[in-house]
Amino acid sequence: MSSTKKLTTIAILSAMAMVLNLLIQFPIVPAVSFLSYDPKDIIIVIAGFIYGPMTSFIMSLLCSFLEIVFRGGNLLDVLMNVISTCTFACVAACIYKYKHSKKGTIAGLVLGTVCCTLSMTLWNYIITPIYYQMPRSAVVGMLLPGIVPFNIIKCTLNAACAMLIYKPLVNALRNTQFVPQSNTNETLTKDVGIVSAFIIVSIVVLILVMKG
């Protein structure tokens, strides 16, 4: 595959991730309404499955800087965004890189969810008091009722969406000859799609219930 075609594909995927980021962003856990969900990690983790974890890292940096251009923010926003995305997408892509199978994909997404949740619990404990000028004890009080469930819900939703749309998206890229046949994964079968759809519906219902 030519480097030009690969760069073009990564640019297309980055644009898709950024459009999703700009169109869809909302809080999901009332206890931490300052944390908002956006679905860009769905595209970034899929790009990592196609091209490897370094691609997820590059896309994470690019989208995080573009986000502060369009939405405002500072370097702390970039730092938190990159850590959140990379601990999810890069970890998942690393696992998949060495285990190209349905089990590898699921294991990568599960481990990415765990790593992201743990890392963001730590980094919110460190950064949030500085960012919002609040006592650290107040952040500690937000961890279990807010920050931890927020990251679990966010990553689980992104993982389910990634499994649901991976095959259609990669097939579309293959049909336009952006992605060669050897770079695609045929293991995400119909049963995975059904389970993913069930998870997505369940999480949407959960979010609606939490919002009353």
PDB file of C-alpha atoms in Angstrom:
ATOM      1  CA  MET A   1       0.000   0.000   0.000  1.00  0.00           C
ATOM      2  CA  SER A   2       1.432   3.398  -1.000  1.00  0.00           C
ATOM      3  CA  SER A   3       2.252   5.893   1.728  1.00  0.00           C
ATOM      4  CA  THR A   4       0.143   8.505  -0.073  1.00  0.00           C
ATOM      5  CA  LYS A   5      -2.938   6.280  -0.005  1.00  0.00           C
ATOM      6  CA  LYS A   6      -2.351   5.437   3.653  1.00  0.00           C
ATOM      7  CA  LEU A   7      -1.993   9.109   4.584  1.00  0.00           C
ATOM      8  CA  THR A   8      -5.148   9.902   2.606  1.00  0.00           C
ATOM      9  CA  THR A   9      -7.068   7.181   4.441  1.00  0.00           C
ATOM     10  CA  ILE A  10      -5.826   8.396   7.828  1.00  0.00           C
ATOM     11  CA  ALA A  11      -6.819  11.945   6.888  1.00  0.00           C
ATOM     12  CA  ILE A  12     -10.316  10.742   5.929  1.00  0.00           C
ATOM     13  CA  LEU A  13     -10.675   8.829   9.195  1.00  0.00           C
ATOM     14  CA  SER A  14      -9.379  11.821  11.172  1.00  0.00           C
ATOM     15  CA  ALA A  15     -11.951  14.050   9.469  1.00  0.00           C
ATOM     16  CA  MET A  16     -14.698  11.555  10.320  1.00  0.00           C
ATOM     17  CA  ALA A  17     -13.566  11.459  13.957  1.00  0.00           C
ATOM     18  CA  MET A  18     -13.490  15.246  14.138  1.00  0.00           C
ATOM     19  CA  VAL A  19     -16.945  15.629  12.572  1.00  0.00           C
ATOM     20  CA  LEU A  20     -18.383  13.194  15.126  1.00  0.00           C
ATOM     21  CA  ASN A  21     -16.639  15.146  17.878  1.00  0.00           C
ATOM     22  CA  LEU A  22     -18.143  18.436  16.725  1.00  0.00           C
ATOM     23  CA  LEU A  23     -21.648  17.089  16.102  1.00  0.00           C
ATOM     24  CA  ILE A  24     -22.066  14.844  19.143  1.00  0.00           C
ATOM     25  CA  GLN A  25     -20.991  15.883  22.625  1.00  0.00           C
ATOM     26  CA  PHE A  26     -23.022  15.658  25.816  1.00  0.00           C
ATOM     27  CA  PRO A  27     -22.638  14.812  29.532  1.00  0.00           C
ATOM     28  CA  ILE A  28     -23.717  11.318  30.523  1.00  0.00           C
ATOM     29  CA  VAL A  29     -23.236  11.143  34.319  1.00  0.00           C
ATOM     30  CA  PRO A  30     -24.975  13.923  36.301  1.00  0.00           C
ATOM     31  CA  ALA A  31     -22.402  13.791  39.121  1.00  0.00           C
ATOM     32  CA  VAL A  32     -19.674  14.935  36.701  1.00  0.00           C
ATOM     33  CA  SER A  33     -21.541  17.100  34.205  1.00  0.00           C
ATOM     34  CA  PHE A  34     -18.258  18.790  33.240  1.00  0.00           C
ATOM     35  CA  LEU A  35     -17.196  15.517  31.560  1.00  0.00           C
ATOM     36  CA  SER A  36     -18.788  15.111  28.129  1.00  0.00           C
ATOM     37  CA  TYR A  37     -19.058  12.079  25.891  1.00  0.00           C
ATOM     38  CA  ASP A  38     -18.063  12.289  22.249  1.00  0.00           C
ATOM     39  CA  PRO A  39     -17.706   9.400  19.790  1.00  0.00           C
ATOM     40  CA  LYS A  40     -14.409  10.242  18.070  1.00  0.00           C
ATOM     41  CA  ASP A  41     -12.653   7.310  19.770  1.00  0.00           C
ATOM     42  CA  ILE A  42     -14.822   4.910  17.749  1.00  0.00           C
ATOM     43  CA  ILE A  43     -13.097   5.979  14.544  1.00  0.00           C
ATOM     44  CA  ILE A  44      -9.683   6.320  16.178  1.00  0.00           C
ATOM     45  CA  VAL A  45      -9.701   2.763  17.536  1.00  0.00           C
ATOM     46  CA  ILE A  46     -10.853   1.405  14.167  1.00  0.00           C
ATOM     47  CA  ALA A  47      -7.952   3.238  12.517  1.00  0.00           C
ATOM     48  CA  GLY A  48      -5.677   1.579  15.075  1.00  0.00           C
ATOM     49  CA  PHE A  49      -7.054  -1.836  14.134  1.00  0.00           C
ATOM     50  CA  ILE A  50      -6.298  -1.106  10.484  1.00  0.00           C
ATOM     51  CA  TYR A  51      -2.883   0.533  10.730  1.00  0.00           C
ATOM     52  CA  GLY A  52      -1.626  -0.047  14.264  1.00  0.00           C
ATOM     53  CA  PRO A  53      -1.485   1.801  17.594  1.00  0.00           C
ATOM     54  CA  MET A  54       0.797   4.591  16.335  1.00  0.00           C
ATOM     55  CA  THR A  55      -1.975   5.692  13.973  1.00  0.00           C
ATOM     56  CA  SER A  56      -4.382   5.946  16.912  1.00  0.00           C
ATOM     57  CA  PHE A  57      -1.827   8.043  18.767  1.00  0.00           C
ATOM     58  CA  ILE A  58      -1.293  10.431  15.839  1.00  0.00           C
ATOM     59  CA  MET A  59      -5.033  10.799  15.254  1.00  0.00           C
ATOM     60  CA  SER A  60      -5.558  11.425  18.964  1.00  0.00           C
ATOM     61  CA  LEU A  61      -3.029  14.268  18.953  1.00  0.00           C
ATOM     62  CA  LEU A  62      -4.477  15.774  15.776  1.00  0.00           C
ATOM     63  CA  CYS A  63      -8.106  15.625  16.924  1.00  0.00           C
ATOM     64  CA  SER A  64      -7.252  16.959  20.398  1.00  0.00           C
ATOM     65  CA  PHE A  65      -5.506  20.030  18.979  1.00  0.00           C
ATOM     66  CA  LEU A  66      -8.304  20.584  16.452  1.00  0.00           C
ATOM     67  CA  GLU A  67     -10.858  20.345  19.242  1.00  0.00           C
ATOM     68  CA  ILE A  68      -9.359  23.290  21.122  1.00  0.00           C
ATOM     69  CA  VAL A  69      -9.282  25.227  17.830  1.00  0.00           C
ATOM     70  CA  PHE A  70     -13.011  24.668  17.269  1.00  0.00           C
ATOM     71  CA  ARG A  71     -14.284  24.420  20.847  1.00  0.00           C
ATOM     72  CA  GLY A  72     -11.675  26.294  22.836  1.00  0.00           C
ATOM     73  CA  GLY A  73      -9.530  25.013  25.651  1.00  0.00           C
ATOM     74  CA  ASN A  74      -5.874  24.748  26.561  1.00  0.00           C
ATOM     75  CA  LEU A  75      -2.979  22.300  26.715  1.00  0.00           C
ATOM     76  CA  LEU A  76      -4.483  20.552  29.740  1.00  0.00           C
ATOM     77  CA  ASP A  77      -7.504  19.706  27.585  1.00  0.00           C
ATOM     78  CA  VAL A  78      -5.171  18.285  24.953  1.00  0.00           C
ATOM     79  CA  LEU A  79      -3.301  16.260  27.577  1.00  0.00           C
ATOM     80  CA  MET A  80      -6.459  14.755  29.071  1.00  0.00           C
ATOM     81  CA  ASN A  81      -7.950  14.011  25.654  1.00  0.00           C
ATOM     82  CA  VAL A  82      -4.788  12.300  24.423  1.00  0.00           C
ATOM     83  CA  ILE A  83      -4.411  10.217  27.576  1.00  0.00           C
ATOM     84  CA  SER A  84      -8.067   9.176  27.475  1.00  0.00           C
ATOM     85  CA  THR A  85      -8.057   8.237  23.796  1.00  0.00           C
ATOM     86  CA  CYS A  86      -4.657   6.552  23.781  1.00  0.00           C
ATOM     87  CA  THR A  87      -5.236   4.419  26.859  1.00  0.00           C
ATOM     88  CA  PHE A  88      -8.381   3.135  25.138  1.00  0.00           C
ATOM     89  CA  ALA A  89      -7.551   3.035  21.428  1.00  0.00           C
ATOM     90  CA  CYS A  90      -3.797   2.389  21.497  1.00  0.00           C
ATOM     91  CA  VAL A  91      -4.121  -0.413  24.040  1.00  0.00           C
ATOM     92  CA  ALA A  92      -6.897  -2.047  22.009  1.00  0.00           C
ATOM     93  CA  ALA A  93      -4.873  -1.687  18.786  1.00  0.00           C
ATOM     94  CA  CYS A  94      -1.754  -3.155  20.454  1.00  0.00           C
ATOM     95  CA  ILE A  95      -3.635  -6.269  21.526  1.00  0.00           C
ATOM     96  CA  TYR A  96      -5.219  -6.653  18.101  1.00  0.00           C
ATOM     97  CA  LYS A  97      -1.850  -6.181  16.371  1.00  0.00           C
ATOM     98  CA  TYR A  98      -0.585  -9.392  17.974  1.00  0.00           C
ATOM     99  CA  LYS A  99      -3.858 -11.326  17.940  1.00  0.00           C
ATOM    100  CA  HIS A 100      -5.814 -10.849  14.697  1.00  0.00           C
ATOM    101  CA  SER A 101      -9.051 -12.536  15.716  1.00  0.00           C
ATOM    102  CA  LYS A 102     -12.469 -11.870  17.182  1.00  0.00           C
ATOM    103  CA  LYS A 103     -11.104 -12.765  20.616  1.00  0.00           C
ATOM    104  CA  GLY A 104      -8.181 -10.406  20.090  1.00  0.00           C
ATOM    105  CA  THR A 105     -10.495  -7.578  19.095  1.00  0.00           C
ATOM    106  CA  ILE A 106     -12.790  -8.068  22.086  1.00  0.00           C
ATOM    107  CA  ALA A 107      -9.875  -8.562  24.490  1.00  0.00           C
ATOM    108  CA  GLY A 108      -8.244  -5.386  23.189  1.00  0.00           C
ATOM    109  CA  LEU A 109     -11.395  -3.315  23.624  1.00  0.00           C
ATOM    110  CA  VAL A 110     -12.042  -4.700  27.110  1.00  0.00           C
ATOM    111  CA  LEU A 111      -8.453  -4.075  28.207  1.00  0.00           C
ATOM    112  CA  GLY A 112      -8.593  -0.611  26.624  1.00  0.00           C
ATOM    113  CA  THR A 113     -11.724   0.153  28.639  1.00  0.00           C
ATOM    114  CA  VAL A 114     -10.056  -0.978  31.869  1.00  0.00           C
ATOM    115  CA  CYS A 115      -6.845   0.963  31.167  1.00  0.00           C
ATOM    116  CA  CYS A 116      -8.715   4.118  30.201  1.00  0.00           C
ATOM    117  CA  THR A 117     -10.911   3.973  33.296  1.00  0.00           C
ATOM    118  CA  LEU A 118      -7.941   3.461  35.619  1.00  0.00           C
ATOM    119  CA  SER A 119      -5.764   6.105  33.983  1.00  0.00           C
ATOM    120  CA  MET A 120      -8.505   8.729  33.826  1.00  0.00           C
ATOM    121  CA  THR A 121      -9.371   8.112  37.479  1.00  0.00           C
ATOM    122  CA  LEU A 122      -5.753   8.898  38.329  1.00  0.00           C
ATOM    123  CA  TRP A 123      -5.396  11.839  35.951  1.00  0.00           C
ATOM    124  CA  ASN A 124      -8.675  13.443  36.971  1.00  0.00           C
ATOM    125  CA  TYR A 125      -7.488  13.182  40.574  1.00  0.00           C
ATOM    126  CA  ILE A 126      -4.293  15.015  39.556  1.00  0.00           C
ATOM    127  CA  ILE A 127      -5.526  17.528  36.959  1.00  0.00           C
ATOM    128  CA  THR A 128      -9.149  18.392  37.845  1.00  0.00           C
ATOM    129  CA  PRO A 129      -8.297  20.329  41.046  1.00  0.00           C
ATOM    130  CA  ILE A 130      -5.808  22.404  39.018  1.00  0.00           C
ATOM    131  CA  TYR A 131      -8.138  22.900  36.035  1.00  0.00           C
ATOM    132  CA  TYR A 132     -11.252  23.844  38.002  1.00  0.00           C
ATOM    133  CA  GLN A 133      -9.509  25.397  41.023  1.00  0.00           C
ATOM    134  CA  MET A 134     -11.249  23.098  43.487  1.00  0.00           C
ATOM    135  CA  PRO A 135      -9.962  21.191  46.526  1.00  0.00           C
ATOM    136  CA  ARG A 136      -8.672  17.701  45.835  1.00  0.00           C
ATOM    137  CA  SER A 137     -11.053  16.327  48.453  1.00  0.00           C
ATOM    138  CA  ALA A 138     -13.952  17.449  46.243  1.00  0.00           C
ATOM    139  CA  VAL A 139     -12.521  15.456  43.333  1.00  0.00           C
ATOM    140  CA  VAL A 140     -12.089  12.391  45.548  1.00  0.00           C
ATOM    141  CA  GLY A 141     -15.807  12.626  46.298  1.00  0.00           C
ATOM    142  CA  MET A 142     -16.534  12.543  42.558  1.00  0.00           C
ATOM    143  CA  LEU A 143     -14.446   9.477  41.696  1.00  0.00           C
ATOM    144  CA  LEU A 144     -16.782   6.555  42.419  1.00  0.00           C
ATOM    145  CA  PRO A 145     -20.170   8.241  41.821  1.00  0.00           C
ATOM    146  CA  GLY A 146     -19.006  10.126  38.724  1.00  0.00           C
ATOM    147  CA  ILE A 147     -15.582   9.805  37.105  1.00  0.00           C
ATOM    148  CA  VAL A 148     -15.280   6.010  37.223  1.00  0.00           C
ATOM    149  CA  PRO A 149     -18.783   5.242  35.850  1.00  0.00           C
ATOM    150  CA  PHE A 150     -18.397   7.987  33.223  1.00  0.00           C
ATOM    151  CA  ASN A 151     -15.287   6.359  31.768  1.00  0.00           C
ATOM    152  CA  ILE A 152     -16.714   2.843  31.969  1.00  0.00           C
ATOM    153  CA  ILE A 153     -19.880   3.922  30.150  1.00  0.00           C
ATOM    154  CA  LYS A 154     -17.989   6.012  27.588  1.00  0.00           C
ATOM    155  CA  CYS A 155     -15.473   3.305  26.711  1.00  0.00           C
ATOM    156  CA  THR A 156     -18.033   0.498  26.680  1.00  0.00           C
ATOM    157  CA  LEU A 157     -20.265   2.501  24.339  1.00  0.00           C
ATOM    158  CA  ASN A 158     -17.335   3.319  22.052  1.00  0.00           C
ATOM    159  CA  ALA A 159     -16.178  -0.306  22.057  1.00  0.00           C
ATOM    160  CA  ALA A 160     -19.647  -1.587  21.143  1.00  0.00           C
ATOM    161  CA  CYS A 161     -20.028   1.016  18.380  1.00  0.00           C
ATOM    162  CA  ALA A 162     -16.569   0.158  17.014  1.00  0.00           C
ATOM    163  CA  MET A 163     -17.442  -3.542  16.820  1.00  0.00           C
ATOM    164  CA  LEU A 164     -20.755  -2.714  15.144  1.00  0.00           C
ATOM    165  CA  ILE A 165     -19.408  -0.435  12.405  1.00  0.00           C
ATOM    166  CA  TYR A 166     -15.898  -1.849  11.912  1.00  0.00           C
ATOM    167  CA  LYS A 167     -16.771  -4.243   9.131  1.00  0.00           C
ATOM    168  CA  PRO A 168     -19.025  -1.864   7.109  1.00  0.00           C
ATOM    169  CA  LEU A 169     -16.481   0.944   7.403  1.00  0.00           C
ATOM    170  CA  VAL A 170     -13.492  -1.179   6.388  1.00  0.00           C
ATOM    171  CA  ASN A 171     -15.479  -2.745   3.547  1.00  0.00           C
ATOM    172  CA  ALA A 172     -16.319   0.746   2.283  1.00  0.00           C
ATOM    173  CA  LEU A 173     -12.636   1.711   2.427  1.00  0.00           C
ATOM    174  CA  ARG A 174     -11.720  -1.521   0.645  1.00  0.00           C
ATOM    175  CA  ASN A 175     -14.296  -0.921  -2.094  1.00  0.00           C
ATOM    176  CA  THR A 176     -12.741   2.470  -2.777  1.00  0.00           C
ATOM    177  CA  GLN A 177      -9.297   0.784  -2.709  1.00  0.00           C
ATOM    178  CA  PHE A 178      -8.060   2.807   0.251  1.00  0.00           C
ATOM    179  CA  VAL A 179      -7.520  -0.305   2.371  1.00  0.00           C
ATOM    180  CA  PRO A 180      -6.057  -3.477   0.828  1.00  0.00           C
ATOM    181  CA  GLN A 181      -7.630  -6.856   1.471  1.00  0.00           C
ATOM    182  CA  SER A 182      -4.762  -8.060   3.651  1.00  0.00           C
ATOM    183  CA  ASN A 183      -5.343  -5.235   6.149  1.00  0.00           C
ATOM    184  CA  THR A 184      -8.940  -6.116   6.947  1.00  0.00           C
ATOM    185  CA  ASN A 185     -10.509  -8.276   9.607  1.00  0.00           C
ATOM    186  CA  GLU A 186     -13.276 -10.757   8.730  1.00  0.00           C
ATOM    187  CA  THR A 187     -13.805 -12.125  12.221  1.00  0.00           C
ATOM    188  CA  LEU A 188     -16.418  -9.695  13.583  1.00  0.00           C
ATOM    189  CA  THR A 189     -19.431 -11.839  12.791  1.00  0.00           C
ATOM    190  CA  LYS A 190     -23.170 -11.272  13.011  1.00  0.00           C
ATOM    191  CA  ASP A 191     -23.343 -12.459  16.634  1.00  0.00           C
ATOM    192  CA  VAL A 192     -20.867  -9.737  17.613  1.00  0.00           C
ATOM    193  CA  GLY A 193     -23.048  -7.171  15.846  1.00  0.00           C
ATOM    194  CA  ILE A 194     -26.130  -8.330  17.741  1.00  0.00           C
ATOM    195  CA  VAL A 195     -24.354  -8.205  21.105  1.00  0.00           C
ATOM    196  CA  SER A 196     -22.874  -4.783  20.242  1.00  0.00           C
ATOM    197  CA  ALA A 197     -26.292  -3.405  19.316  1.00  0.00           C
ATOM    198  CA  PHE A 198     -27.741  -4.756  22.573  1.00  0.00           C
ATOM    199  CA  ILE A 199     -24.955  -3.078  24.571  1.00  0.00           C
ATOM    200  CA  ILE A 200     -25.497   0.227  22.772  1.00  0.00           C
ATOM    201  CA  VAL A 201     -29.255   0.181  23.402  1.00  0.00           C
ATOM    202  CA  SER A 202     -28.713  -0.773  27.046  1.00  0.00           C
ATOM    203  CA  ILE A 203     -26.249   2.075  27.603  1.00  0.00           C
ATOM    204  CA  VAL A 204     -28.537   4.600  25.903  1.00  0.00           C
ATOM    205  CA  VAL A 205     -31.387   3.497  28.186  1.00  0.00           C
ATOM    206  CA  LEU A 206     -29.062   3.761  31.194  1.00  0.00           C
ATOM    207  CA  ILE A 207     -28.040   7.302  30.233  1.00  0.00           C
ATOM    208  CA  LEU A 208     -31.676   8.335  29.789  1.00  0.00           C
ATOM    209  CA  VAL A 209     -32.563   6.870  33.189  1.00  0.00           C
ATOM    210  CA  MET A 210     -29.668   8.712  34.871  1.00  0.00           C
ATOM    211  CA  LYS A 211     -30.839  11.924  33.253  1.00  0.00           C
ATOM    212  CA  GLY A 212     -34.372  11.335  34.533  1.00  0.00           C
TER     213      GLY A 212
END
